[in-house]
CSV table of C-alpha atoms in Angstrom, one decimal:
chain,number,residue,atom,x,y,z
A,1392,UNK,CA,0.0,0.0,0.0
A,1393,UNK,CA,1.4,3.4,-0.9
A,1394,UNK,CA,0.9,6.6,0.9
A,1395,UNK,CA,2.2,9.9,-0.4
A,1396,UNK,CA,4.3,11.8,2.1
A,1397,UNK,CA,2.6,15.0,3.1
A,1398,UNK,CA,4.5,18.2,2.4
A,1399,UNK,CA,5.5,18.6,6.1
A,1400,UNK,CA,7.0,15.1,6.2
A,1401,UNK,CA,8.7,15.7,2.8
A,1402,UNK,CA,10.4,18.8,4.3
A,1403,UNK,CA,11.3,17.2,7.6
A,1404,UNK,CA,12.7,14.1,5.7
A,1405,UNK,CA,14.7,16.3,3.3
A,1406,UNK,CA,16.1,18.3,6.3
A,1407,UNK,CA,17.1,15.0,8.0
A,1408,UNK,CA,19.0,14.0,4.9
A,1409,UNK,CA,20.6,17.4,4.4
A,1410,UNK,CA,21.4,17.6,8.1
A,1411,UNK,CA,22.1,21.3,8.2
A,1412,UNK,CA,21.2,23.1,5.0
A,1413,UNK,CA,19.6,26.3,3.7
A,1414,UNK,CA,15.9,26.4,2.9
A,1415,UNK,CA,16.5,26.3,-0.8
A,1416,UNK,CA,18.5,23.0,-0.6
A,1417,UNK,CA,15.9,21.4,1.6
A,1418,UNK,CA,13.0,22.5,-0.7
A,1419,UNK,CA,14.9,21.2,-3.8
A,1420,UNK,CA,15.5,17.8,-2.3
A,1421,UNK,CA,11.9,17.6,-1.1
A,1422,UNK,CA,10.7,18.5,-4.6
A,1423,UNK,CA,8.7,21.6,-3.3
A,1424,UNK,CA,9.0,25.2,-4.1
A,1425,UNK,CA,10.8,27.5,-1.7
A,1426,UNK,CA,7.5,29.3,-1.1
A,1427,UNK,CA,5.9,26.0,-0.1
A,1428,UNK,CA,8.9,25.1,2.1
A,1429,UNK,CA,9.1,28.5,3.8
A,1430,UNK,CA,5.9,28.2,5.8
A,1431,UNK,CA,6.5,24.6,6.8
A,1432,UNK,CA,10.1,25.4,7.9
A,1433,UNK,CA,8.9,28.5,9.8
A,1434,UNK,CA,6.3,26.4,11.6
A,1435,UNK,CA,8.8,23.7,12.4
A,1436,UNK,CA,11.2,26.3,13.9
A,1437,UNK,CA,8.4,27.9,15.9
A,1438,UNK,CA,7.3,24.5,17.4
A,1439,UNK,CA,10.7,23.1,18.2
A,1440,UNK,CA,11.0,20.7,15.2
A,1441,UNK,CA,13.9,22.5,13.6
A,1442,UNK,CA,16.6,24.9,14.7
A,1443,UNK,CA,18.2,27.6,12.5
A,1444,UNK,CA,21.9,28.2,12.9
A,1445,UNK,CA,24.0,30.3,10.5
A,1446,UNK,CA,21.3,30.5,7.9
A,1447,UNK,CA,20.8,26.8,7.7
A,1448,UNK,CA,18.2,24.5,9.3
A,1449,UNK,CA,18.5,21.2,11.1
A,1450,UNK,CA,15.9,18.8,12.7
A,1451,UNK,CA,15.8,18.7,16.4
A,1452,UNK,CA,16.5,15.3,18.0
A,1453,UNK,CA,12.9,14.6,19.0
A,1454,UNK,CA,11.6,15.7,15.6
A,1455,UNK,CA,14.0,13.2,14.1
A,1456,UNK,CA,12.7,10.4,16.3
A,1457,UNK,CA,9.1,11.1,15.4
A,1458,UNK,CA,9.9,11.3,11.7
A,1459,UNK,CA,11.8,8.0,11.8
A,1460,UNK,CA,8.8,6.4,13.5
A,1461,UNK,CA,6.6,7.4,10.6
A,1462,UNK,CA,8.8,5.8,8.0
A,1463,UNK,CA,7.2,2.4,8.3
A,1464,UNK,CA,3.9,4.0,7.4
A,1465,UNK,CA,5.5,5.9,4.5
A,1466,UNK,CA,7.9,3.4,3.1
A,1467,UNK,CA,6.6,0.0,4.3
A,1468,UNK,CA,5.5,-0.9,0.8
A,1469,UNK,CA,9.0,-0.3,-0.6
A,1470,UNK,CA,10.5,-2.5,2.1
A,1471,UNK,CA,8.4,-5.4,0.7
A,1472,UNK,CA,8.9,-4.6,-3.0
A,1473,UNK,CA,11.4,-7.2,-4.1
A,1474,UNK,CA,12.6,-5.2,-7.1
A,1475,UNK,CA,13.2,-2.1,-4.9
A,1476,UNK,CA,15.0,-4.1,-2.2
A,1477,UNK,CA,17.2,-5.8,-4.8
A,1478,UNK,CA,18.1,-2.4,-6.2
A,1479,UNK,CA,18.9,-1.1,-2.7
A,1480,UNK,CA,21.2,-4.1,-2.1
A,1481,UNK,CA,22.9,-3.5,-5.5
A,1482,UNK,CA,23.5,0.1,-4.3
A,1483,UNK,CA,25.1,-1.2,-1.0
A,1484,UNK,CA,27.4,-3.5,-3.0
A,1485,UNK,CA,28.8,-0.7,-5.3
A,1486,UNK,CA,28.9,1.7,-2.3
A,1487,UNK,CA,32.0,-0.1,-1.2
A,1488,UNK,CA,33.7,0.6,-4.5
A,1489,UNK,CA,32.6,4.2,-4.4
A,1490,UNK,CA,34.2,4.7,-1.0
A,1491,UNK,CA,37.4,3.3,-2.3
A,1492,UNK,CA,37.3,5.5,-5.4
A,1493,UNK,CA,36.8,8.6,-3.3
A,1494,UNK,CA,39.5,7.6,-0.9
A,1495,UNK,CA,41.9,7.1,-3.9
A,1496,UNK,CA,40.8,10.5,-5.2
A,1497,UNK,CA,41.7,12.2,-1.9
A,1498,UNK,CA,45.0,10.4,-1.4
A,1499,UNK,CA,48.3,10.0,-3.3
A,1500,UNK,CA,50.9,7.3,-2.8
A,1501,UNK,CA,54.2,9.1,-2.2
A,1502,UNK,CA,57.1,6.9,-1.5
A,1503,UNK,CA,54.8,4.2,-0.1
A,1504,UNK,CA,53.0,6.6,2.2
A,1505,UNK,CA,49.4,7.9,1.7
A,1506,UNK,CA,49.3,11.7,1.8
A,1507,UNK,CA,46.6,14.2,0.8
A,1508,UNK,CA,46.2,14.4,-2.9
A,1509,UNK,CA,47.3,17.9,-4.1
A,1510,UNK,CA,46.0,17.1,-7.6
A,1511,UNK,CA,49.3,17.7,-9.2
A,1512,UNK,CA,49.4,14.2,-10.7
A,1513,UNK,CA,47.1,14.5,-13.7
A,1514,UNK,CA,47.4,10.9,-14.7
A,1515,UNK,CA,46.4,9.7,-11.2
A,1516,UNK,CA,43.4,12.1,-11.2
A,1517,UNK,CA,42.2,11.1,-14.6
A,1518,UNK,CA,42.5,7.4,-13.8
A,1519,UNK,CA,40.3,7.9,-10.7
A,1520,UNK,CA,37.7,9.8,-12.7
A,1521,UNK,CA,37.7,7.0,-15.3
A,1522,UNK,CA,36.9,4.6,-12.5
A,1523,UNK,CA,34.2,6.9,-11.2
A,1524,UNK,CA,32.7,6.9,-14.7
A,1525,UNK,CA,32.8,3.1,-14.8
A,1526,UNK,CA,31.1,2.9,-11.4
A,1527,UNK,CA,28.4,5.3,-12.6
A,1528,UNK,CA,27.7,2.9,-15.5
A,1529,UNK,CA,27.1,0.2,-12.9
A,1530,UNK,CA,25.0,2.6,-10.8
A,1531,UNK,CA,22.7,3.8,-13.6
A,1532,UNK,CA,20.5,0.7,-13.9
A,1533,UNK,CA,20.3,0.6,-10.1
A,1534,UNK,CA,19.2,4.2,-10.0
A,1535,UNK,CA,16.6,3.5,-12.6
A,1536,UNK,CA,15.1,0.6,-10.6
A,1537,UNK,CA,15.1,2.8,-7.4
A,1538,UNK,CA,13.3,5.6,-9.2
A,1539,UNK,CA,10.8,3.1,-10.7
A,1540,UNK,CA,9.8,2.3,-7.1
A,1541,UNK,CA,9.9,5.9,-5.9
A,1542,UNK,CA,10.0,8.5,-8.6
A,1543,UNK,CA,11.2,11.2,-6.2
A,1544,UNK,CA,14.6,9.4,-6.2
A,1545,UNK,CA,15.3,10.7,-9.8
A,1546,UNK,CA,16.7,13.8,-8.0
A,1547,UNK,CA,19.8,11.8,-7.0
A,1548,UNK,CA,20.2,10.3,-10.5
A,1549,UNK,CA,20.2,13.8,-12.0
A,1550,UNK,CA,22.6,15.2,-9.3
A,1551,UNK,CA,25.0,12.3,-9.8
A,1552,UNK,CA,25.1,12.6,-13.5
A,1553,UNK,CA,25.6,16.3,-13.4
A,1554,UNK,CA,28.5,16.0,-10.9
A,1555,UNK,CA,30.1,13.2,-13.0
A,1556,UNK,CA,29.9,15.2,-16.2
A,1557,UNK,CA,31.4,18.3,-14.5
A,1558,UNK,CA,34.2,16.2,-13.1
A,1559,UNK,CA,34.9,14.6,-16.5
A,1560,UNK,CA,34.9,18.1,-18.0
A,1561,UNK,CA,37.8,19.0,-15.7
A,1562,UNK,CA,36.1,20.7,-12.9
A,1563,UNK,CA,37.4,18.4,-10.2
A,1564,UNK,CA,35.7,20.0,-7.3
A,1565,UNK,CA,32.6,18.0,-8.4
A,1566,UNK,CA,34.1,14.7,-7.4
A,1567,UNK,CA,34.0,15.1,-3.6
A,1568,UNK,CA,33.7,18.7,-2.5
A,1569,UNK,CA,31.4,18.8,0.5
A,1570,UNK,CA,30.2,22.4,0.0
A,1571,UNK,CA,28.4,21.5,-3.2
A,1572,UNK,CA,26.3,18.7,-4.7
A,1573,UNK,CA,29.4,16.8,-5.7
A,1574,UNK,CA,29.3,13.2,-6.7
A,1575,UNK,CA,30.2,12.1,-3.2
A,1576,UNK,CA,27.7,14.5,-1.6
A,1577,UNK,CA,24.8,13.3,-3.8
A,1578,UNK,CA,25.9,9.6,-3.3
A,1579,UNK,CA,26.1,10.1,0.5
A,1580,UNK,CA,22.7,11.7,0.6
A,1581,UNK,CA,21.2,9.0,-1.6
A,1582,UNK,CA,22.7,6.4,0.8
A,1583,UNK,CA,21.1,8.2,3.7
A,1584,UNK,CA,17.8,8.4,1.9
A,1585,UNK,CA,17.9,4.6,1.2
A,1586,UNK,CA,18.8,3.7,4.7
A,1587,UNK,CA,15.8,5.7,6.0
A,1588,UNK,CA,13.5,4.2,3.4
A,1589,UNK,CA,14.7,0.7,4.3
A,1590,UNK,CA,14.8,1.2,8.0
A,1591,UNK,CA,18.5,0.3,8.3
A,1592,UNK,CA,21.5,1.8,10.0
A,1593,UNK,CA,24.7,2.9,8.3
A,1594,UNK,CA,27.5,0.5,8.9
A,1595,UNK,CA,30.3,3.0,8.8
B,1301,UNK,CA,0.0,-10.9,7.4
B,1302,UNK,CA,-2.7,-8.3,7.8
B,1303,UNK,CA,-3.0,-4.7,6.9
B,1304,UNK,CA,-1.0,-2.2,9.0
B,1305,UNK,CA,-3.4,0.7,8.4
B,1306,UNK,CA,-4.7,2.5,11.5
B,1307,UNK,CA,-8.0,4.4,11.5
B,1308,UNK,CA,-6.1,7.5,12.6
B,1309,UNK,CA,-4.2,7.5,9.3
B,1310,UNK,CA,-7.2,8.8,7.6
B,1311,UNK,CA,-7.9,11.7,9.9
B,1312,UNK,CA,-7.9,14.8,7.8
B,1313,UNK,CA,-6.9,18.3,8.8
B,1314,UNK,CA,-5.4,17.3,12.1
B,1315,UNK,CA,-2.4,19.4,12.8
B,1316,UNK,CA,0.8,18.0,14.3
B,1317,UNK,CA,0.9,17.7,18.1
B,1318,UNK,CA,1.8,20.8,19.9
B,1319,UNK,CA,5.2,19.7,21.2
B,1320,UNK,CA,8.0,17.6,19.7
B,1321,UNK,CA,7.9,15.2,22.7
B,1322,UNK,CA,4.2,14.4,22.3
B,1323,UNK,CA,4.7,13.9,18.6
B,1324,UNK,CA,7.6,11.6,19.1
B,1325,UNK,CA,5.7,9.5,21.7
B,1326,UNK,CA,2.6,9.3,19.6
B,1327,UNK,CA,4.5,8.3,16.4
B,1328,UNK,CA,6.6,5.7,18.3
B,1329,UNK,CA,3.5,4.2,19.9
B,1330,UNK,CA,1.7,4.1,16.5
B,1331,UNK,CA,4.7,2.4,15.0
B,1332,UNK,CA,4.6,-0.4,17.5
B,1333,UNK,CA,0.8,-0.8,17.2
B,1334,UNK,CA,1.1,-0.8,13.4
B,1335,UNK,CA,3.7,-3.6,13.6
B,1336,UNK,CA,1.6,-5.7,16.1
B,1337,UNK,CA,-1.6,-5.2,14.2
B,1338,UNK,CA,0.0,-6.4,11.0
B,1339,UNK,CA,1.6,-9.4,12.7
B,1340,UNK,CA,-1.8,-10.3,14.2
B,1341,UNK,CA,-3.5,-10.6,10.9
B,1342,UNK,CA,-6.6,-9.3,12.5
B,1343,UNK,CA,-8.7,-6.3,11.4
B,1344,UNK,CA,-8.6,-3.2,13.5
B,1345,UNK,CA,-11.8,-4.0,15.5
B,1346,UNK,CA,-10.7,-7.5,16.2
B,1347,UNK,CA,-7.2,-6.3,17.2
B,1348,UNK,CA,-8.6,-3.6,19.6
B,1349,UNK,CA,-11.2,-5.8,21.3
B,1350,UNK,CA,-9.4,-9.1,21.3
B,1351,UNK,CA,-5.7,-8.7,21.0
B,1352,UNK,CA,-4.1,-5.4,21.5
B,1353,UNK,CA,-3.6,-5.6,25.3
B,1354,UNK,CA,-1.4,-8.6,25.0
B,1355,UNK,CA,0.0,-8.1,21.5
B,1356,UNK,CA,1.4,-4.7,22.3
B,1357,UNK,CA,3.9,-5.6,25.0
B,1358,UNK,CA,5.5,-3.9,27.9
B,1359,UNK,CA,8.8,-4.2,25.9
B,1360,UNK,CA,7.3,-2.3,23.0
B,1361,UNK,CA,6.4,0.6,25.3
B,1362,UNK,CA,9.8,0.5,27.0
B,1363,UNK,CA,11.3,0.7,23.5
B,1364,UNK,CA,9.4,3.9,23.0
B,1365,UNK,CA,11.0,5.5,26.0
B,1366,UNK,CA,14.4,4.1,25.1
B,1367,UNK,CA,14.2,5.7,21.6
B,1368,UNK,CA,13.3,9.1,23.2
B,1369,UNK,CA,16.2,8.8,25.7
B,1370,UNK,CA,18.6,7.8,22.9
B,1371,UNK,CA,17.9,11.0,21.1
B,1372,UNK,CA,19.4,12.9,24.1
B,1373,UNK,CA,16.0,14.0,25.6
B,1374,UNK,CA,15.7,14.0,29.4
B,1375,UNK,CA,12.4,14.3,31.1
B,1376,UNK,CA,11.5,17.1,33.4
B,1377,UNK,CA,10.8,16.1,37.0
B,1378,UNK,CA,8.7,17.5,39.8
B,1379,UNK,CA,9.9,15.2,42.6
B,1380,UNK,CA,13.6,14.7,43.2
B,1381,UNK,CA,12.9,11.0,43.8
B,1382,UNK,CA,12.5,10.7,40.0
B,1383,UNK,CA,16.1,11.8,39.4
B,1384,UNK,CA,17.4,9.7,42.2
B,1385,UNK,CA,15.6,6.6,41.0
B,1386,UNK,CA,16.3,7.0,37.3
B,1387,UNK,CA,19.0,9.6,36.7
B,1388,UNK,CA,19.5,8.4,33.1
B,1389,UNK,CA,15.9,9.4,32.2
B,1390,UNK,CA,15.7,12.8,33.8
B,1391,UNK,CA,17.2,16.2,33.7
B,1392,UNK,CA,20.0,16.5,36.3
B,1393,UNK,CA,19.2,17.9,39.7
B,1394,UNK,CA,22.6,19.6,40.0
B,1395,UNK,CA,24.1,16.8,42.2
B,1396,UNK,CA,25.3,14.7,39.3
B,1397,UNK,CA,28.5,12.8,40.0
B,1398,UNK,CA,29.3,12.2,36.3
B,1399,UNK,CA,33.1,12.4,36.2
B,1400,UNK,CA,33.2,12.9,32.4
B,1401,UNK,CA,35.8,10.1,32.0
B,1402,UNK,CA,34.6,9.4,28.5
B,1403,UNK,CA,35.7,6.3,26.5
B,1404,UNK,CA,37.5,3.5,28.2
B,1405,UNK,CA,38.7,1.0,25.6
B,1406,UNK,CA,40.1,-2.1,27.2
B,1407,UNK,CA,42.8,-2.6,24.6
B,1408,UNK,CA,44.0,1.1,24.6
B,1409,UNK,CA,47.7,1.2,25.4
B,1410,UNK,CA,48.5,3.7,28.2
B,1411,UNK,CA,51.7,5.0,29.9
B,1412,UNK,CA,52.7,7.5,32.5
B,1413,UNK,CA,53.8,11.0,31.3
B,1414,UNK,CA,57.2,10.8,29.5
B,1415,UNK,CA,60.0,13.4,29.7
B,1416,UNK,CA,58.0,15.8,27.5
B,1417,UNK,CA,54.9,15.5,29.8
B,1418,UNK,CA,53.0,13.3,27.2
B,1419,UNK,CA,50.9,10.6,28.8
B,1420,UNK,CA,49.9,7.9,26.2
B,1421,UNK,CA,46.1,7.4,26.2
B,1422,UNK,CA,45.5,5.3,23.1
B,1423,UNK,CA,46.0,4.7,19.4
B,1424,UNK,CA,44.1,4.9,16.1
B,1425,UNK,CA,44.4,4.6,12.3
B,1426,UNK,CA,45.7,7.8,10.8
B,1427,UNK,CA,43.5,8.9,7.8
B,1428,UNK,CA,46.1,11.1,6.1
B,1429,UNK,CA,49.7,11.8,7.0
B,1430,UNK,CA,50.1,15.5,8.0
B,1431,UNK,CA,53.4,17.3,8.5
B,1432,UNK,CA,53.0,17.8,12.2
B,1433,UNK,CA,51.0,16.4,15.1
B,1434,UNK,CA,48.1,18.4,16.4
B,1435,UNK,CA,47.3,19.7,19.9
B,1436,UNK,CA,43.9,20.7,21.1
B,1437,UNK,CA,41.2,20.4,23.7
B,1438,UNK,CA,39.2,17.1,23.9
B,1439,UNK,CA,35.5,17.5,23.4
B,1440,UNK,CA,33.1,14.4,23.3
B,1441,UNK,CA,30.5,14.8,20.7
B,1442,UNK,CA,28.1,11.9,21.0
B,1443,UNK,CA,24.6,13.3,21.2
B,1444,UNK,CA,22.3,15.2,18.9
B,1445,UNK,CA,21.8,17.7,21.7
B,1446,UNK,CA,25.5,18.5,21.8
B,1447,UNK,CA,25.6,18.9,18.0
B,1448,UNK,CA,22.7,21.3,18.2
B,1449,UNK,CA,24.4,23.3,20.9
B,1450,UNK,CA,27.7,23.5,18.9
B,1451,UNK,CA,25.7,24.4,15.7
B,1452,UNK,CA,24.1,27.3,17.5
B,1453,UNK,CA,27.1,28.5,19.6
B,1454,UNK,CA,29.9,27.4,17.3
B,1455,UNK,CA,32.7,25.0,18.1
B,1456,UNK,CA,35.5,26.5,20.3
B,1457,UNK,CA,38.8,27.0,18.5
B,1458,UNK,CA,41.3,24.2,18.7
B,1459,UNK,CA,38.7,21.6,19.6
B,1460,UNK,CA,39.6,17.9,18.9
B,1461,UNK,CA,36.3,16.0,18.7
B,1462,UNK,CA,36.2,12.6,20.3
B,1463,UNK,CA,33.3,10.6,18.7
B,1464,UNK,CA,32.1,7.1,17.9
B,1465,UNK,CA,30.0,7.9,14.8
B,1466,UNK,CA,32.1,6.6,11.9
B,1467,UNK,CA,29.4,7.4,9.4
B,1468,UNK,CA,29.6,11.1,10.2
B,1469,UNK,CA,25.8,11.0,10.6
B,1470,UNK,CA,25.8,13.1,13.8
B,1471,UNK,CA,28.8,15.3,13.3
B,1472,UNK,CA,28.6,16.2,9.5
B,1473,UNK,CA,27.0,19.6,10.1
B,1474,UNK,CA,29.9,20.8,12.3
B,1475,UNK,CA,32.8,18.7,11.2
B,1476,UNK,CA,34.5,21.6,9.4
B,1477,UNK,CA,34.8,23.4,12.7
B,1478,UNK,CA,37.0,20.8,14.4
B,1479,UNK,CA,40.8,21.1,14.6
B,1480,UNK,CA,40.9,17.3,14.7
B,1481,UNK,CA,38.8,14.2,15.1
B,1482,UNK,CA,39.4,11.0,17.0
B,1483,UNK,CA,36.8,8.4,16.1
B,1484,UNK,CA,36.4,5.2,18.1
B,1485,UNK,CA,35.1,3.2,15.1
B,1486,UNK,CA,35.2,2.6,11.4
B,1487,UNK,CA,38.2,2.6,9.2
B,1488,UNK,CA,40.0,5.2,7.1
B,1489,UNK,CA,37.6,4.4,4.2
B,1490,UNK,CA,34.5,5.2,6.3
B,1491,UNK,CA,32.4,8.1,5.3
B,1492,UNK,CA,33.8,10.0,8.2
B,1493,UNK,CA,37.3,9.4,6.9
B,1494,UNK,CA,36.2,10.8,3.5
B,1495,UNK,CA,34.6,13.8,5.1
B,1496,UNK,CA,37.6,14.7,7.2
B,1497,UNK,CA,40.0,14.2,4.3
B,1498,UNK,CA,37.8,16.5,2.2
B,1499,UNK,CA,38.1,19.3,4.8
B,1500,UNK,CA,41.8,18.5,5.4
B,1501,UNK,CA,41.0,17.9,9.1
B,1502,UNK,CA,43.4,15.5,10.8
B,1503,UNK,CA,41.6,12.4,11.9
B,1504,UNK,CA,42.2,9.0,13.5
B,1505,UNK,CA,39.7,6.3,12.9
B,1506,UNK,CA,39.2,2.9,14.7
B,1507,UNK,CA,40.7,4.6,17.8
B,1508,UNK,CA,41.2,2.7,21.0
B,1509,UNK,CA,41.5,5.4,23.7
B,1510,UNK,CA,41.0,5.5,27.5
B,1511,UNK,CA,41.2,8.1,30.3
B,1512,UNK,CA,40.7,11.2,28.1
B,1513,UNK,CA,38.4,13.6,29.9
B,1514,UNK,CA,36.4,16.4,28.4
B,1515,UNK,CA,38.6,19.5,28.3
B,1516,UNK,CA,42.0,17.6,28.5
B,1517,UNK,CA,44.7,19.1,26.3
B,1518,UNK,CA,45.6,16.3,24.0
B,1519,UNK,CA,48.1,15.6,21.2
B,1520,UNK,CA,47.3,13.4,18.2
B,1521,UNK,CA,50.1,11.8,16.2
B,1522,UNK,CA,48.8,12.6,12.7
B,1523,UNK,CA,52.3,12.9,11.4
B,1524,UNK,CA,52.4,9.0,11.6
B,1525,UNK,CA,52.0,7.1,8.3
B,1526,UNK,CA,48.4,6.8,7.1
B,1527,UNK,CA,46.8,3.4,7.3
B,1528,UNK,CA,46.0,2.1,3.8
B,1529,UNK,CA,43.4,-0.3,2.3
B,1530,UNK,CA,46.3,-2.8,1.8
B,1531,UNK,CA,47.2,-2.5,5.5
B,1532,UNK,CA,43.7,-3.6,6.5
B,1533,UNK,CA,43.7,-6.4,4.0
B,1534,UNK,CA,47.1,-7.7,5.0
B,1535,UNK,CA,46.6,-7.1,8.7
B,1536,UNK,CA,49.5,-4.7,8.9
B,1537,UNK,CA,49.7,-2.9,12.2
B,1538,UNK,CA,50.2,0.9,11.5
B,1539,UNK,CA,49.2,3.2,14.3
B,1540,UNK,CA,49.1,6.8,15.4
B,1541,UNK,CA,49.2,7.6,19.1
B,1542,UNK,CA,47.1,9.9,21.3
B,1543,UNK,CA,48.5,11.6,24.4
B,1544,UNK,CA,47.2,13.7,27.2
B,1545,UNK,CA,49.4,16.7,27.7
B,1546,UNK,CA,47.5,18.5,30.5
B,1547,UNK,CA,44.4,17.4,32.3
B,1548,UNK,CA,41.3,19.6,32.3
B,1549,UNK,CA,41.0,21.9,35.3
């Protein structure tokens, strides 16, 4: 049985995934306009469901507990949808590869020691971005099956593709920069979204 | 398996409960009822009149309270007896004897202060090799409440966060404000490792530490070689150390 998330829960859910983000980012992830989000966020702040700090919003702990308790109601049907669950498990499998690729992107082997990658070795960087492209090819059918179960998840497929293309075009900040919707940011948020949908905990 | 739909799901135009605590309690109770209703295979009327008293168990309701306490919430009290009987569930009454001792890993190596006044308090896996070790004040960040407080008031300069959330779930919003991170879980490939590398914040993962108190001045050996994927696979021991330089006042 499917139930559509109401707008309030969409906003709270998006805020939980974004953790601490400006209104526009929360609204975009929730698939609502900023005008729609504005009233809900203001109400949430006024009633202790969110706090605002440095122009960004975060869920309060109890609001997070209540939201999580409603997930069975919202997502129970997906937890029993074999195709969706299989796609989720596929994501978890390639998640390990993604983490290794990002780690290799961030580090460089210098004389046998791993140091922070200063991105001076173009060959190393290009090789890692090639691996990211190959991983994305594996991810695409999984993203398609996830979106078939829950169309709202197309958001992540679009973010991932845009970040990959920007990275391949030479704008390397799109690989893993945390201050933008880089490949790693979108992937991390999709992982968080899927864990919430499935009612699971992050392993590490 | 029956339906898990509650009649209240169809109530229209009902605003959310007035307070976050009431909303959390109601939603957690509904979650348990929904689960038990579904397992019972009964319809709602049958469940309410024949089964619910025994099917929704004491343990279910205890789990509701546990989930609320796990979020960091502590209940108000009107009689001091409440705090004395269940200090873990209530706001403190000001007589707390919490010594703030923090993590105590049984395998953490320790030593008396050496000639430089550095007392070994544990080890961890270095995420990235930095040119010099870091020194800062230890701050345990283990609850949502503390993250909220730090978000609002800012993280004090020179703070080394001591945490156990290797996914970075809790600390992600404030991670860029730490001078360093010591995480008692995960590996250098964990999401937290990725986040700290991205911000160029020195970090130890999989740390085994003991006897570091909140506010202690500590040093972290991030100039040690970084632990690699191959090290994990081949079981190579490659460690970075954590010392206390000066105990909190």
